[in-house]
Short mmCIF file of C-alpha atoms in Angstrom, two decimals:
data_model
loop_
_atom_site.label_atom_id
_atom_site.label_comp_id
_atom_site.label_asym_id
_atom_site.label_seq_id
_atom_site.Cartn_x
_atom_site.Cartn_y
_atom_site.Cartn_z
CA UNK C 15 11.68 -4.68 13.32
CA UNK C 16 15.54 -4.31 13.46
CA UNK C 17 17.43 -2.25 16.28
CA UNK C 18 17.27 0.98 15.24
CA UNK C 19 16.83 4.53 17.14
CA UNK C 20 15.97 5.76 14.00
CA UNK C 21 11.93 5.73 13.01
CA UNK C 22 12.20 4.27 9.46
CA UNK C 23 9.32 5.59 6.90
CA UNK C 24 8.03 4.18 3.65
CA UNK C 25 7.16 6.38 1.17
CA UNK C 26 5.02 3.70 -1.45
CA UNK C 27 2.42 4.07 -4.11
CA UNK C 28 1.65 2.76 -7.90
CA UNK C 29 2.74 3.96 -11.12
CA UNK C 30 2.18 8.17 -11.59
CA UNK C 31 1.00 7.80 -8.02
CA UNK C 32 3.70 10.48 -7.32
CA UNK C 33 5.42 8.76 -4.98
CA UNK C 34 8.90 10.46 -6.07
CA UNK C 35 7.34 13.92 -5.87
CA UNK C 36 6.73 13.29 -2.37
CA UNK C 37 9.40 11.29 -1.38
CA UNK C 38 11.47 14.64 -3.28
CA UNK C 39 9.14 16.95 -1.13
CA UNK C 40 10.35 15.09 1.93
CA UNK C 41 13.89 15.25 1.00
CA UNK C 42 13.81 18.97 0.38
CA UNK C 43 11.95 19.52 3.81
CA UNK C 44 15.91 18.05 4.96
CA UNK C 45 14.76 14.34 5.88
CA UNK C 46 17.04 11.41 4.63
CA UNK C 47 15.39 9.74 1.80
CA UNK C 48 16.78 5.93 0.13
CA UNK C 49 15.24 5.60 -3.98
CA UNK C 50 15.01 1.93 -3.69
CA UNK C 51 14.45 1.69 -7.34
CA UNK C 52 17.25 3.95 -8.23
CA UNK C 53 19.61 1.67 -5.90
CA UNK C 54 18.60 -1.26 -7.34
CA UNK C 55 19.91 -0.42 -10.70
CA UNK C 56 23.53 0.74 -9.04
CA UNK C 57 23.77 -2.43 -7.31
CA UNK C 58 22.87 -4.80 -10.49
CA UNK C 59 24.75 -2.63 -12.48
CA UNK C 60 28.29 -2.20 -10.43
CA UNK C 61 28.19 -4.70 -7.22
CA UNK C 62 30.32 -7.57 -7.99
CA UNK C 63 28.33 -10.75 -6.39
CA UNK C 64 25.23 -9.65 -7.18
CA UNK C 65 26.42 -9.32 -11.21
CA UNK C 66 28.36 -12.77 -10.24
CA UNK C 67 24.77 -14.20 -9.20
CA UNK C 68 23.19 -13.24 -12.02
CA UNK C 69 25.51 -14.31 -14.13
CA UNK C 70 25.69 -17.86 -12.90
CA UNK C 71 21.61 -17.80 -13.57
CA UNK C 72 21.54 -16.18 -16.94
CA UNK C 73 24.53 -16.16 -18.79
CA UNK C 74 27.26 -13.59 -19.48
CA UNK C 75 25.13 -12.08 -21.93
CA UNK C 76 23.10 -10.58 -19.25
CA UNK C 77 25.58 -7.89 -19.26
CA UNK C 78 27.05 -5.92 -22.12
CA UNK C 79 30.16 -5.27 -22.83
CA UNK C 80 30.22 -2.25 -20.64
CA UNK C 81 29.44 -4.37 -17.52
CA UNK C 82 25.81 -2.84 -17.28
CA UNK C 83 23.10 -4.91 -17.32
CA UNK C 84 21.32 -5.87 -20.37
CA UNK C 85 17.96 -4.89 -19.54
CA UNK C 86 16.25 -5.88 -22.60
CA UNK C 87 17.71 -8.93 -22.45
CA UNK C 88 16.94 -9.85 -19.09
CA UNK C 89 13.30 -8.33 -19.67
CA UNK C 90 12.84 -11.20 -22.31
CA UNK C 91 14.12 -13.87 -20.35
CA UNK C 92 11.61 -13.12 -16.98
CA UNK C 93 8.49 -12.02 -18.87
CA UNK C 94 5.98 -14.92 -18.69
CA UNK C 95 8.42 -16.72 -16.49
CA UNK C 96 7.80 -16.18 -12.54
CA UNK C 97 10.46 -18.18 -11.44
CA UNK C 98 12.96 -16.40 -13.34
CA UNK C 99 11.87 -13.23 -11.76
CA UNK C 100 11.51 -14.79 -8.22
CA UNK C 101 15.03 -15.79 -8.23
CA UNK C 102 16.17 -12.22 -9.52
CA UNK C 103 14.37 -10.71 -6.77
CA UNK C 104 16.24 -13.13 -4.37
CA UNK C 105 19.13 -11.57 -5.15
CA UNK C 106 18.30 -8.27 -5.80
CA UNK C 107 15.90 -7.28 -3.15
CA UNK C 108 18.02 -8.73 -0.15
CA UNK C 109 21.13 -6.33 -1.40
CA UNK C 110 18.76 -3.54 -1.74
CA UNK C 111 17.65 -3.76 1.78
CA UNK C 112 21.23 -4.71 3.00
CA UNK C 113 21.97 -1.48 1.84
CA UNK C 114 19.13 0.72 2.99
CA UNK C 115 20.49 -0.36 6.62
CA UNK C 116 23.87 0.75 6.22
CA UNK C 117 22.84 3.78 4.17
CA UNK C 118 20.87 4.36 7.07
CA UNK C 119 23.53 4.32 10.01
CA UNK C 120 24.84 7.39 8.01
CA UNK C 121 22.42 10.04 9.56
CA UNK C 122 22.07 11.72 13.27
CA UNK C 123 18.07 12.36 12.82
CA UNK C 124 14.74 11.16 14.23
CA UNK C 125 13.88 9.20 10.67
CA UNK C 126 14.83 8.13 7.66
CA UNK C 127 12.80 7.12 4.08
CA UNK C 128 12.50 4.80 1.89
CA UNK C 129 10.74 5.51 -1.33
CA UNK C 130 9.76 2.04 -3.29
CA UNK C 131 7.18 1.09 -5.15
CA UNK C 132 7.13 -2.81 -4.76
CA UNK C 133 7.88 -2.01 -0.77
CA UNK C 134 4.97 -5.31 0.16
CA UNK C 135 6.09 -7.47 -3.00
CA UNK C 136 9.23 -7.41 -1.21
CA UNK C 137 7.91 -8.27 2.03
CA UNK C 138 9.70 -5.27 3.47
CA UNK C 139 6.14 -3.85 4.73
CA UNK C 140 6.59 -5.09 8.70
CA UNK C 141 10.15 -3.45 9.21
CA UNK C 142 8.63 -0.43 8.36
CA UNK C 143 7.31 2.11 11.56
CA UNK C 144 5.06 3.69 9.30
CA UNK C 145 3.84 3.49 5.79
CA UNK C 146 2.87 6.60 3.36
CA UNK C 147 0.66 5.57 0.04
CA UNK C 148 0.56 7.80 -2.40
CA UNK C 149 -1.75 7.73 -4.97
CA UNK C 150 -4.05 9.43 -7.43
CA UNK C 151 -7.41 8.39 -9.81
CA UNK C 152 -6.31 6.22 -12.35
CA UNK C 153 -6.79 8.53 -15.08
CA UNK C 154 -4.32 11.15 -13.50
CA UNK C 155 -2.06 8.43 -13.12
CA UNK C 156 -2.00 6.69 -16.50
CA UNK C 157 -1.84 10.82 -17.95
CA UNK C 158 0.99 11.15 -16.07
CA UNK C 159 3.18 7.81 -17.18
CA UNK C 160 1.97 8.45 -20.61
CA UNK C 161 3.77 11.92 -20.60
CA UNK C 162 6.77 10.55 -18.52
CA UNK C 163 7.43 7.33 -20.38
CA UNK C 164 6.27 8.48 -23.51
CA UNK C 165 4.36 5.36 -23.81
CA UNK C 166 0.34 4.52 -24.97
CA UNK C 167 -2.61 3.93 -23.01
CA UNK C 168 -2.34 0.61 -23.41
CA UNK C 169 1.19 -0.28 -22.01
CA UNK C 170 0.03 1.82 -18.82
CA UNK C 171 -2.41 0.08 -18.24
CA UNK C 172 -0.81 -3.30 -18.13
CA UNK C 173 1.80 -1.96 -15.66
CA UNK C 174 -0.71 -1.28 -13.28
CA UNK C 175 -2.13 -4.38 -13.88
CA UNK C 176 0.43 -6.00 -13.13
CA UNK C 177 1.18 -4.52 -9.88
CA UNK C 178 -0.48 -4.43 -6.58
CA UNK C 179 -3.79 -2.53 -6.54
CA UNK C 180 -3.94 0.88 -4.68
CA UNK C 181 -7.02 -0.67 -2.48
CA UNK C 182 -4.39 -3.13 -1.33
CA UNK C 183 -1.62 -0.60 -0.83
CA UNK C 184 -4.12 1.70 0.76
CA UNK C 185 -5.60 -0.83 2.98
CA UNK C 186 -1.91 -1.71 4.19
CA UNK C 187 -0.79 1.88 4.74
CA UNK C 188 -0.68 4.00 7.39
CA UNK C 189 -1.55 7.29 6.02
CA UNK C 190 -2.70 8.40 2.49
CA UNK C 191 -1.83 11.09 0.19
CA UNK C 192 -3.83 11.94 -2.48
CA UNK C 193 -1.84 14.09 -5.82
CA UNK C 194 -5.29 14.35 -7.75
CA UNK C 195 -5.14 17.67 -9.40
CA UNK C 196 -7.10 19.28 -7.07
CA UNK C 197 -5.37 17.88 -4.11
CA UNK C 198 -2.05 19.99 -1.85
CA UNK C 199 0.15 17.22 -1.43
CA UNK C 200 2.61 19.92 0.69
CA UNK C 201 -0.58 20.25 3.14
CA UNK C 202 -1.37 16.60 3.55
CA UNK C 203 2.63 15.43 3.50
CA UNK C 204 3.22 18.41 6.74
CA UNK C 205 0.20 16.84 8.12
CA UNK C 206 0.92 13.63 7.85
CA UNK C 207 4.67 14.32 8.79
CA UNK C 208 3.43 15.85 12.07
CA UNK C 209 1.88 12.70 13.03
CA UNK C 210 4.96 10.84 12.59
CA UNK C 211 7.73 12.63 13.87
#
């Protein structure tokens, strides 16, 4: 855990677990909240050494010709390939987390969030004081990324697969919230919130 006054709070949870509607819930309620996804894509996309890094490892064709990364591209090159991805995450993730700390030093408050979705496949789990899963029954969630990505059943499906199981998540966590239909996520996230802070 790094020197911090701050408690720092991950908000994590699979695909259509509704991770951002919380994490947007939280935000609302006037907490501090980091999109480490959304980040991510800024810093590939406009910081210099990471686009340098990439570079060096894939070519200049990585990027188009408006200096934005060529995510198709790059999509093609680590798909089937795990050491491809590896090393992008080596110089991705670091950055990311680089600048969740001094994003952090930013606010006067008790806590600050992170919202990310691959928070323990970057190994960020133990710098966390507390961890929120969010999640849902699968068929909620594939519904939902179906609508959102305007995708099939099918490609769902393999993006869950291909990410870290909610029993794991869950079983890592330190609260739950469930955004089943029939669930209040507002209810559980001021509950859970009044644990924490």
């Amino acid at each position: 855990m790094e020197q911090n006054t701050k408690a720092q709070i991950a908000i994590t949870g699979g695909i259509g677990s509704g991770k951002s509607t919380i994490a947007k819930m939280v935000q609302i309620m006037g907490h501090p909240v980091f999109y480490a996804d959304i980040e991510a894509k800024k810093i590939i996309d406009s910081d210099p050494e990471t686009k340098s890094q990439l570079i060096s490892l894939f070519g200049k064709d990585i990027y188009d010709t408006n200096g934005k990364l060529n995510r198709q591209e790059l999509a093609k090159i680590i798909f089937n390939n795990n050491n491809a991805k590896e090393k992008v995450n080596a110089i991705v993730h670091p950055a990311v987390w680089d600048k969740f700390c001094e994003w952090s030093k930013g606010f006067k408050c008790s806590a600050v969030f992170m919202e990310s979705a691959i928070l323990h496949e970057c190994g960020w789990a133990d710098r966390f004081d507390k961890i929120i899963c969010v999640t849902a029954n699968l068929e909620t969630r594939i519904k939902r990324t179906m609508e959102r990505d305007n995708c099939s059943r099918e490609q769902v499906v393999a993006r869950i697969k291909n990410q870290l199981s909610d029993e794991e998540k869950i079983s890592k966590s330190h609260y739950v919230i469930y955004t089943n239909d029939n669930c209040s996520e507002l209810e559980q996230l001021l509950k859970t919130l009044e644990k924490i802070l």
